[in-house]
Amino acid sequence: MALLPGATPPCSTPVKSTCRAPQAHAGDGWSPGRRPLYRTESRASGLQEHRGLLAIRYPMEHGVVRDWNDMERIWQYVYSKDQLQTFSEEHPVLLTEAPLNPSKNREKAAEVFFETFNVPALFISMQAVLSLYATGRTTGVVLDSGDGVTHAVPVYEGFAMPHSIMRVDIAGRDVSRYLRLLLRKEGADFHTSAEFEVVRTIKERACYLSINPQKDEALETEKVQYTLPDGSTLNVGPARFRAPELLFQPDLIGDESEGLHEVLVFAIHKSDMDLRRTLFANIMLSGGSTLFKGFGDRLLSEVKKLAPKDVKIKISAPQERLYSTWIGGSILASLDTFKKMWVSKKEYEEDGSRAIHRKTF
């Protein structure tokens, strides 16, 4: 989740993400704070230093808020003196969400911001569209894989094509869980919620995607030594490439979902035939789970197997893709033409959730 402003008055943009939460004001320079989006049962300062003693809860699962009380507390923290140091009543809010989320999730978020935080205006936008804006493009297909959900969204002239969107609930947190299982088989146990955060860090620093996993399985994988918070060391072997392989082979954990490459190609094939070549040539990556070393090469290899032979395939992997949604939101919220897109508090009071759905894209 992130907070940004632009327009008059400046707008705040909480970008909803299940693990990372950049926050700042739209139109400011590129410097969002980076915060893990979870809540502990203690409010003491320096929580990360004592996380081994705490229970960590995630308010979101697969892009959907499961605990609204905790989610509201996180938003309160974003507005606090430790973060934005601003009053919610002073700034409109641009909120982002994954595509194909339940409408009730959107309605509840609007209720919280209008009735609890008393924001003057709200707009809810699709993450992938904003990610594309961040690159300066308005047409392409975005493969966005974060902590809780992965989706492929074809976009034409700045608007997502709803009938073509593909979504799968396989993403970074599933990779972390699978890595924990693989490490357990290698003799390392991580039981608590705090230790799960250690696993996530190992994933981010040591894991990679193999261009040929069958070949790597036959070879003796180089082990990487990782220093744990207590000072002990852990040697991570084949789990380094086996865990993220889950993104392309969900059946490794018994999930019948499509792999990321299939989600991407299926989304393109569901689009108008005249647009398919353009979409194949304008694939953009977004989200933290696309940051694995070798991700782009592996995706290109898999897409080539599924795409027509005479089609040009180009995949763009912006260096700042972890924050592409935030950047795109900042750009959008800063435009003068965006003013008419806000749902005002007055509109919400008159029409309720219908006003939100009417102006959401």
Short mmCIF file of C-alpha atoms in Angstrom, two decimals:
data_model
loop_
_atom_site.label_atom_id
_atom_site.label_comp_id
_atom_site.label_asym_id
_atom_site.label_seq_id
_atom_site.Cartn_x
_atom_site.Cartn_y
_atom_site.Cartn_z
CA MET A 1 0.00 0.00 0.00
CA ALA A 2 1.28 3.49 -0.81
CA LEU A 3 0.31 7.09 -0.33
CA LEU A 4 0.86 9.84 -2.98
CA PRO A 5 -0.63 13.37 -3.90
CA GLY A 6 -0.97 15.59 -6.95
CA ALA A 7 -3.86 17.68 -8.24
CA THR A 8 -5.39 20.35 -6.01
CA PRO A 9 -5.41 19.58 -3.18
CA PRO A 10 -2.62 17.06 -3.46
CA CYS A 11 -3.86 13.49 -3.51
CA SER A 12 -2.66 10.57 -1.48
CA THR A 13 -2.26 7.23 -3.18
CA PRO A 14 -2.31 4.11 -1.08
CA VAL A 15 -1.16 1.41 -3.45
CA LYS A 16 -2.48 -1.87 -2.12
CA SER A 17 0.10 -4.60 -2.21
CA THR A 18 0.22 -7.71 -0.11
CA CYS A 19 3.80 -7.43 1.04
CA ARG A 20 5.53 -4.20 0.08
CA ALA A 21 3.98 -0.86 0.82
CA PRO A 22 5.48 2.25 -0.75
CA GLN A 23 3.91 5.49 0.38
CA ALA A 24 4.43 9.14 -0.54
CA HIS A 25 2.68 12.05 -2.24
CA ALA A 26 1.81 12.04 -5.94
CA GLY A 27 4.00 14.34 -7.96
CA ASP A 28 6.86 14.16 -5.46
CA GLY A 29 10.22 12.85 -6.58
CA TRP A 30 10.67 9.09 -6.86
CA SER A 31 11.33 8.08 -3.29
CA PRO A 32 8.54 5.93 -1.86
CA GLY A 33 9.13 4.45 1.55
CA ARG A 34 9.38 0.69 1.42
CA ARG A 35 7.56 -1.11 4.20
CA PRO A 36 6.49 -4.73 4.62
CA LEU A 37 2.71 -4.86 4.77
CA TYR A 38 2.07 -6.94 7.85
CA ARG A 39 1.07 -6.27 11.42
CA THR A 40 2.55 -7.57 14.66
CA GLU A 41 0.80 -7.90 17.99
CA SER A 42 3.09 -5.36 19.62
CA ARG A 43 3.31 -1.63 18.92
CA ALA A 44 6.74 -1.12 20.43
CA SER A 45 9.35 0.74 18.40
CA GLY A 46 11.99 -1.23 16.56
CA LEU A 47 9.68 -4.19 15.98
CA GLN A 48 11.85 -5.69 13.27
CA GLU A 49 14.73 -6.03 15.72
CA HIS A 50 12.53 -8.15 18.00
CA ARG A 51 10.46 -9.99 15.43
CA GLY A 52 11.56 -13.36 16.80
CA LEU A 53 9.43 -12.67 19.86
CA LEU A 54 6.38 -11.50 17.92
CA ALA A 55 3.56 -13.09 15.98
CA ILE A 56 3.18 -11.61 12.51
CA ARG A 57 -0.18 -11.48 10.74
CA TYR A 58 -0.90 -10.57 7.13
CA PRO A 59 -4.15 -8.63 6.58
CA MET A 60 -4.22 -9.62 2.91
CA GLU A 61 -4.15 -12.99 1.17
CA HIS A 62 -3.92 -13.33 -2.61
CA GLY A 63 -4.70 -9.66 -3.12
CA VAL A 64 -7.89 -9.72 -1.04
CA VAL A 65 -8.20 -8.14 2.41
CA ARG A 66 -9.06 -10.83 4.96
CA ASP A 67 -8.76 -8.78 8.14
CA TRP A 68 -10.19 -5.29 7.77
CA ASN A 69 -9.33 -4.29 11.33
CA ASP A 70 -5.63 -4.88 10.73
CA MET A 71 -5.81 -3.31 7.27
CA GLU A 72 -7.35 -0.18 8.75
CA ARG A 73 -4.62 -0.01 11.39
CA ILE A 74 -1.97 -0.14 8.68
CA TRP A 75 -3.62 2.72 6.81
CA GLN A 76 -3.77 4.68 10.07
CA TYR A 77 -0.04 4.10 10.48
CA VAL A 78 0.64 5.38 6.94
CA TYR A 79 -1.05 8.67 7.83
CA SER A 80 0.83 8.89 11.16
CA LYS A 81 3.74 11.12 12.16
CA ASP A 82 6.10 8.22 11.47
CA GLN A 83 5.13 8.10 7.79
CA LEU A 84 3.27 10.73 5.73
CA GLN A 85 2.65 13.10 8.62
CA THR A 86 -0.59 14.28 7.05
CA PHE A 87 -4.32 14.39 7.74
CA SER A 88 -6.52 12.06 5.71
CA GLU A 89 -9.26 14.71 5.42
CA GLU A 90 -6.94 16.95 3.40
CA HIS A 91 -6.07 14.66 0.49
CA PRO A 92 -7.94 12.63 -2.13
CA VAL A 93 -6.76 9.01 -2.34
CA LEU A 94 -5.81 6.89 -5.33
CA LEU A 95 -6.12 3.24 -4.31
CA THR A 96 -4.96 0.36 -6.48
CA GLU A 97 -6.02 -3.26 -6.55
CA ALA A 98 -5.41 -6.43 -8.51
CA PRO A 99 -7.84 -7.15 -11.37
CA LEU A 100 -10.78 -9.49 -10.87
CA ASN A 101 -10.90 -8.79 -7.15
CA PRO A 102 -14.30 -9.28 -5.47
CA SER A 103 -16.43 -6.14 -5.76
CA LYS A 104 -17.15 -6.37 -2.02
CA ASN A 105 -13.44 -5.84 -1.36
CA ARG A 106 -13.54 -2.57 -3.32
CA GLU A 107 -16.76 -1.47 -1.64
CA LYS A 108 -15.38 -2.07 1.84
CA ALA A 109 -12.20 -0.13 1.03
CA ALA A 110 -14.31 2.80 -0.15
CA GLU A 111 -16.38 2.62 3.03
CA VAL A 112 -13.25 2.74 5.20
CA PHE A 113 -11.69 5.70 3.38
CA PHE A 114 -14.88 7.76 3.14
CA GLU A 115 -16.46 6.95 6.50
CA THR A 116 -13.44 6.31 8.74
CA PHE A 117 -10.74 8.49 7.20
CA ASN A 118 -13.15 11.08 5.75
CA VAL A 119 -11.12 11.55 2.57
CA PRO A 120 -12.53 14.21 0.20
CA ALA A 121 -12.31 11.95 -2.87
CA LEU A 122 -11.27 8.46 -3.92
CA PHE A 123 -10.33 6.64 -7.09
CA ILE A 124 -9.60 2.92 -7.44
CA SER A 125 -7.39 1.80 -10.32
CA MET A 126 -6.01 -1.45 -11.64
CA GLN A 127 -2.36 -2.04 -10.79
CA ALA A 128 -1.30 -3.25 -14.22
CA VAL A 129 -2.61 -0.18 -16.05
CA LEU A 130 -0.60 2.09 -13.77
CA SER A 131 2.50 -0.07 -14.26
CA LEU A 132 2.22 0.48 -18.00
CA TYR A 133 1.82 4.24 -17.49
CA ALA A 134 5.11 4.19 -15.58
CA THR A 135 6.93 3.18 -18.78
CA GLY A 136 5.34 5.93 -20.84
CA ARG A 137 3.24 3.47 -22.85
CA THR A 138 -0.50 3.14 -23.20
CA THR A 139 -0.67 -0.14 -25.14
CA GLY A 140 0.86 -3.47 -24.16
CA VAL A 141 0.35 -6.43 -21.87
CA VAL A 142 1.50 -6.31 -18.27
CA LEU A 143 2.54 -9.43 -16.37
CA ASP A 144 2.36 -8.36 -12.75
CA SER A 145 3.44 -10.86 -10.10
CA GLY A 146 3.65 -9.65 -6.54
CA ASP A 147 3.40 -11.31 -3.15
CA GLY A 148 -0.15 -12.62 -3.34
CA VAL A 149 -1.43 -12.67 -6.90
CA THR A 150 -0.23 -12.77 -10.52
CA HIS A 151 -2.16 -11.33 -13.42
CA ALA A 152 -1.70 -10.63 -17.11
CA VAL A 153 -3.57 -7.56 -18.31
CA PRO A 154 -3.73 -6.48 -21.97
CA VAL A 155 -4.06 -2.71 -22.20
CA TYR A 156 -5.05 -0.72 -25.29
CA GLU A 157 -4.79 3.07 -25.43
CA GLY A 158 -4.66 3.30 -21.64
CA PHE A 159 -7.61 1.04 -20.89
CA ALA A 160 -7.50 -2.56 -19.72
CA MET A 161 -9.47 -5.08 -21.77
CA PRO A 162 -11.56 -6.87 -19.11
CA HIS A 163 -12.47 -9.86 -21.28
CA SER A 164 -8.76 -10.63 -21.81
CA ILE A 165 -7.50 -10.42 -18.23
CA MET A 166 -6.01 -13.58 -16.74
CA ARG A 167 -5.33 -14.01 -13.04
CA VAL A 168 -3.79 -16.77 -10.95
CA ASP A 169 -3.33 -16.89 -7.17
CA ILE A 170 0.25 -18.12 -7.38
CA ALA A 171 2.87 -15.53 -6.45
CA GLY A 172 5.73 -14.63 -4.13
CA ARG A 173 4.27 -15.80 -0.84
CA ASP A 174 3.59 -19.22 -2.35
CA VAL A 175 7.24 -19.38 -3.43
CA SER A 176 8.28 -18.51 0.14
CA ARG A 177 6.09 -21.28 1.56
CA TYR A 178 7.47 -23.78 -0.93
CA LEU A 179 11.02 -22.68 -0.12
CA ARG A 180 10.32 -23.26 3.57
CA LEU A 181 9.20 -26.80 2.74
CA LEU A 182 12.30 -27.45 0.61
CA LEU A 183 14.62 -26.09 3.30
CA ARG A 184 12.93 -28.34 5.84
CA LYS A 185 13.80 -31.30 3.63
CA GLU A 186 17.40 -30.06 3.61
CA GLY A 187 17.39 -30.02 7.41
CA ALA A 188 16.47 -26.42 8.25
CA ASP A 189 13.23 -25.79 10.14
CA PHE A 190 11.39 -22.47 10.12
CA HIS A 191 8.20 -22.70 12.17
CA THR A 192 7.08 -19.29 13.41
CA SER A 193 5.63 -16.40 11.45
CA ALA A 194 8.77 -14.39 12.23
CA GLU A 195 10.96 -17.18 10.87
CA PHE A 196 8.84 -17.16 7.73
CA GLU A 197 10.12 -13.62 7.15
CA VAL A 198 13.65 -15.05 7.26
CA VAL A 199 12.64 -17.52 4.56
CA ARG A 200 11.29 -14.66 2.47
CA THR A 201 14.61 -12.84 2.77
CA ILE A 202 16.50 -15.98 1.74
CA LYS A 203 14.21 -16.23 -1.28
CA GLU A 204 14.93 -12.66 -2.32
CA ARG A 205 18.70 -12.94 -1.92
CA ALA A 206 19.51 -16.49 -2.99
CA CYS A 207 16.86 -17.86 -5.35
CA TYR A 208 16.94 -17.74 -9.14
CA LEU A 209 15.02 -19.15 -12.09
CA SER A 210 16.75 -21.75 -14.20
CA ILE A 211 16.50 -21.57 -17.98
CA ASN A 212 16.68 -25.38 -17.97
CA PRO A 213 15.57 -26.83 -14.61
CA GLN A 214 15.91 -30.45 -15.79
CA LYS A 215 19.57 -29.84 -16.60
CA ASP A 216 20.19 -28.10 -13.28
CA GLU A 217 18.58 -31.02 -11.44
CA ALA A 218 21.15 -33.34 -13.01
CA LEU A 219 24.05 -31.11 -12.00
CA GLU A 220 25.43 -30.51 -8.55
CA THR A 221 24.05 -27.10 -7.65
CA GLU A 222 26.44 -24.65 -6.04
CA LYS A 223 25.38 -23.96 -2.48
CA VAL A 224 25.07 -20.43 -1.18
CA GLN A 225 25.82 -19.68 2.45
CA TYR A 226 23.27 -17.49 4.18
CA THR A 227 23.79 -15.98 7.64
CA LEU A 228 20.69 -16.25 9.83
CA PRO A 229 19.66 -13.52 12.33
CA ASP A 230 21.08 -15.55 15.24
CA GLY A 231 24.52 -15.65 13.60
CA SER A 232 24.39 -19.27 12.46
CA THR A 233 24.80 -20.12 8.78
CA LEU A 234 22.64 -22.05 6.36
CA ASN A 235 23.79 -23.60 3.09
CA VAL A 236 21.08 -23.33 0.45
CA GLY A 237 21.37 -25.81 -2.42
CA PRO A 238 18.89 -26.95 -5.10
CA ALA A 239 16.08 -25.17 -3.27
CA ARG A 240 17.48 -21.98 -4.81
CA PHE A 241 15.97 -22.77 -8.21
CA ARG A 242 13.34 -25.33 -7.20
CA ALA A 243 11.30 -22.84 -5.16
CA PRO A 244 10.73 -20.16 -7.82
CA GLU A 245 10.10 -22.92 -10.38
CA LEU A 246 6.68 -22.99 -8.75
CA LEU A 247 5.77 -19.85 -10.72
CA PHE A 248 6.00 -21.83 -13.96
CA GLN A 249 4.93 -25.20 -12.57
CA PRO A 250 2.22 -24.71 -9.90
CA ASP A 251 1.61 -28.47 -9.94
CA LEU A 252 4.76 -28.79 -7.82
CA ILE A 253 2.49 -28.03 -4.86
CA GLY A 254 -0.54 -29.78 -6.30
CA ASP A 255 -2.08 -26.61 -7.70
CA GLU A 256 -3.84 -26.99 -11.05
CA SER A 257 -3.43 -23.33 -11.99
CA GLU A 258 -1.64 -22.23 -15.14
CA GLY A 259 1.99 -21.18 -15.01
CA LEU A 260 2.90 -17.52 -15.45
CA HIS A 261 3.90 -18.03 -19.08
CA GLU A 262 0.55 -19.66 -19.85
CA VAL A 263 -1.37 -16.91 -18.07
CA LEU A 264 0.45 -14.34 -20.21
CA VAL A 265 -0.06 -16.08 -23.55
CA PHE A 266 -3.69 -16.96 -22.80
CA ALA A 267 -4.41 -13.29 -22.02
CA ILE A 268 -2.94 -12.24 -25.36
CA HIS A 269 -4.90 -14.92 -27.23
CA LYS A 270 -8.12 -13.73 -25.59
CA SER A 271 -7.51 -10.27 -27.05
CA ASP A 272 -8.59 -9.09 -30.50
CA MET A 273 -6.67 -10.84 -33.25
CA ASP A 274 -5.49 -7.54 -34.74
CA LEU A 275 -3.83 -6.60 -31.44
CA ARG A 276 -1.98 -9.82 -30.70
CA ARG A 277 1.23 -9.01 -32.56
CA THR A 278 1.39 -5.63 -30.84
CA LEU A 279 0.88 -7.23 -27.43
CA PHE A 280 3.53 -9.91 -28.00
CA ALA A 281 5.96 -7.12 -28.90
CA ASN A 282 5.06 -5.06 -25.82
CA ILE A 283 5.21 -7.38 -22.79
CA MET A 284 6.08 -5.55 -19.60
CA LEU A 285 7.03 -7.08 -16.26
CA SER A 286 5.92 -5.64 -12.95
CA GLY A 287 5.99 -6.72 -9.32
CA GLY A 288 8.54 -8.17 -6.93
CA SER A 289 8.20 -11.78 -8.05
CA THR A 290 9.57 -10.86 -11.49
CA LEU A 291 12.87 -9.81 -9.88
CA PHE A 292 14.31 -13.32 -9.65
CA LYS A 293 17.58 -13.64 -11.53
CA GLY A 294 16.86 -15.33 -14.86
CA PHE A 295 13.13 -14.56 -14.78
CA GLY A 296 13.05 -12.66 -18.07
CA ASP A 297 15.09 -15.24 -19.98
CA ARG A 298 13.00 -18.11 -18.67
CA LEU A 299 9.74 -16.33 -19.49
CA LEU A 300 10.92 -15.57 -23.03
CA SER A 301 11.91 -19.20 -23.53
CA GLU A 302 8.50 -20.46 -22.37
CA VAL A 303 6.48 -17.87 -24.30
CA LYS A 304 8.30 -18.77 -27.53
CA LYS A 305 7.06 -22.34 -27.16
CA LEU A 306 3.43 -21.18 -27.01
CA ALA A 307 3.40 -18.20 -29.37
CA PRO A 308 3.05 -18.35 -33.17
CA LYS A 309 6.42 -18.91 -34.82
CA ASP A 310 6.35 -15.74 -36.93
CA VAL A 311 5.55 -13.39 -34.03
CA LYS A 312 8.11 -10.97 -32.61
CA ILE A 313 8.31 -11.26 -28.83
CA LYS A 314 9.78 -8.48 -26.73
CA ILE A 315 9.80 -8.43 -22.94
CA SER A 316 10.62 -5.24 -21.04
CA ALA A 317 11.83 -5.53 -17.46
CA PRO A 318 12.14 -2.00 -16.00
CA GLN A 319 14.74 -1.77 -13.28
CA GLU A 320 12.20 -0.10 -10.99
CA ARG A 321 9.45 -2.65 -11.67
CA LEU A 322 8.99 -3.40 -7.98
CA TYR A 323 7.43 0.07 -7.78
CA SER A 324 5.96 0.44 -11.28
CA THR A 325 2.42 0.64 -9.93
CA TRP A 326 3.42 3.38 -7.50
CA ILE A 327 5.20 5.38 -10.21
CA GLY A 328 2.26 5.10 -12.60
CA GLY A 329 -0.14 6.12 -9.85
CA SER A 330 1.97 9.16 -9.06
CA ILE A 331 1.95 10.18 -12.72
CA LEU A 332 -1.80 9.69 -13.10
CA ALA A 333 -2.72 11.49 -9.88
CA SER A 334 -0.59 14.49 -10.87
CA LEU A 335 -2.43 15.13 -14.16
CA ASP A 336 -4.92 18.01 -14.34
CA THR A 337 -7.16 15.85 -16.55
CA PHE A 338 -7.46 13.34 -13.72
CA LYS A 339 -9.57 15.68 -11.57
CA LYS A 340 -12.84 14.65 -13.22
CA MET A 341 -12.17 10.97 -12.49
CA TRP A 342 -12.33 11.26 -8.70
CA VAL A 343 -15.34 9.95 -6.80
CA SER A 344 -16.11 12.78 -4.41
CA LYS A 345 -17.40 12.27 -0.89
CA LYS A 346 -20.66 13.92 -1.99
CA GLU A 347 -21.07 11.43 -4.86
CA TYR A 348 -20.39 8.57 -2.47
CA GLU A 349 -22.95 9.84 0.03
CA GLU A 350 -25.56 10.13 -2.73
CA ASP A 351 -24.92 6.93 -4.70
CA GLY A 352 -22.89 4.73 -2.34
CA SER A 353 -20.86 1.91 -3.88
CA ARG A 354 -22.45 2.49 -7.31
CA ALA A 355 -20.36 5.66 -7.63
CA ILE A 356 -17.20 3.63 -7.06
CA HIS A 357 -18.03 0.98 -9.65
CA ARG A 358 -19.10 3.61 -12.17
CA LYS A 359 -15.69 5.29 -12.16
CA THR A 360 -13.43 2.30 -11.61
CA PHE A 361 -11.31 0.90 -14.41
#
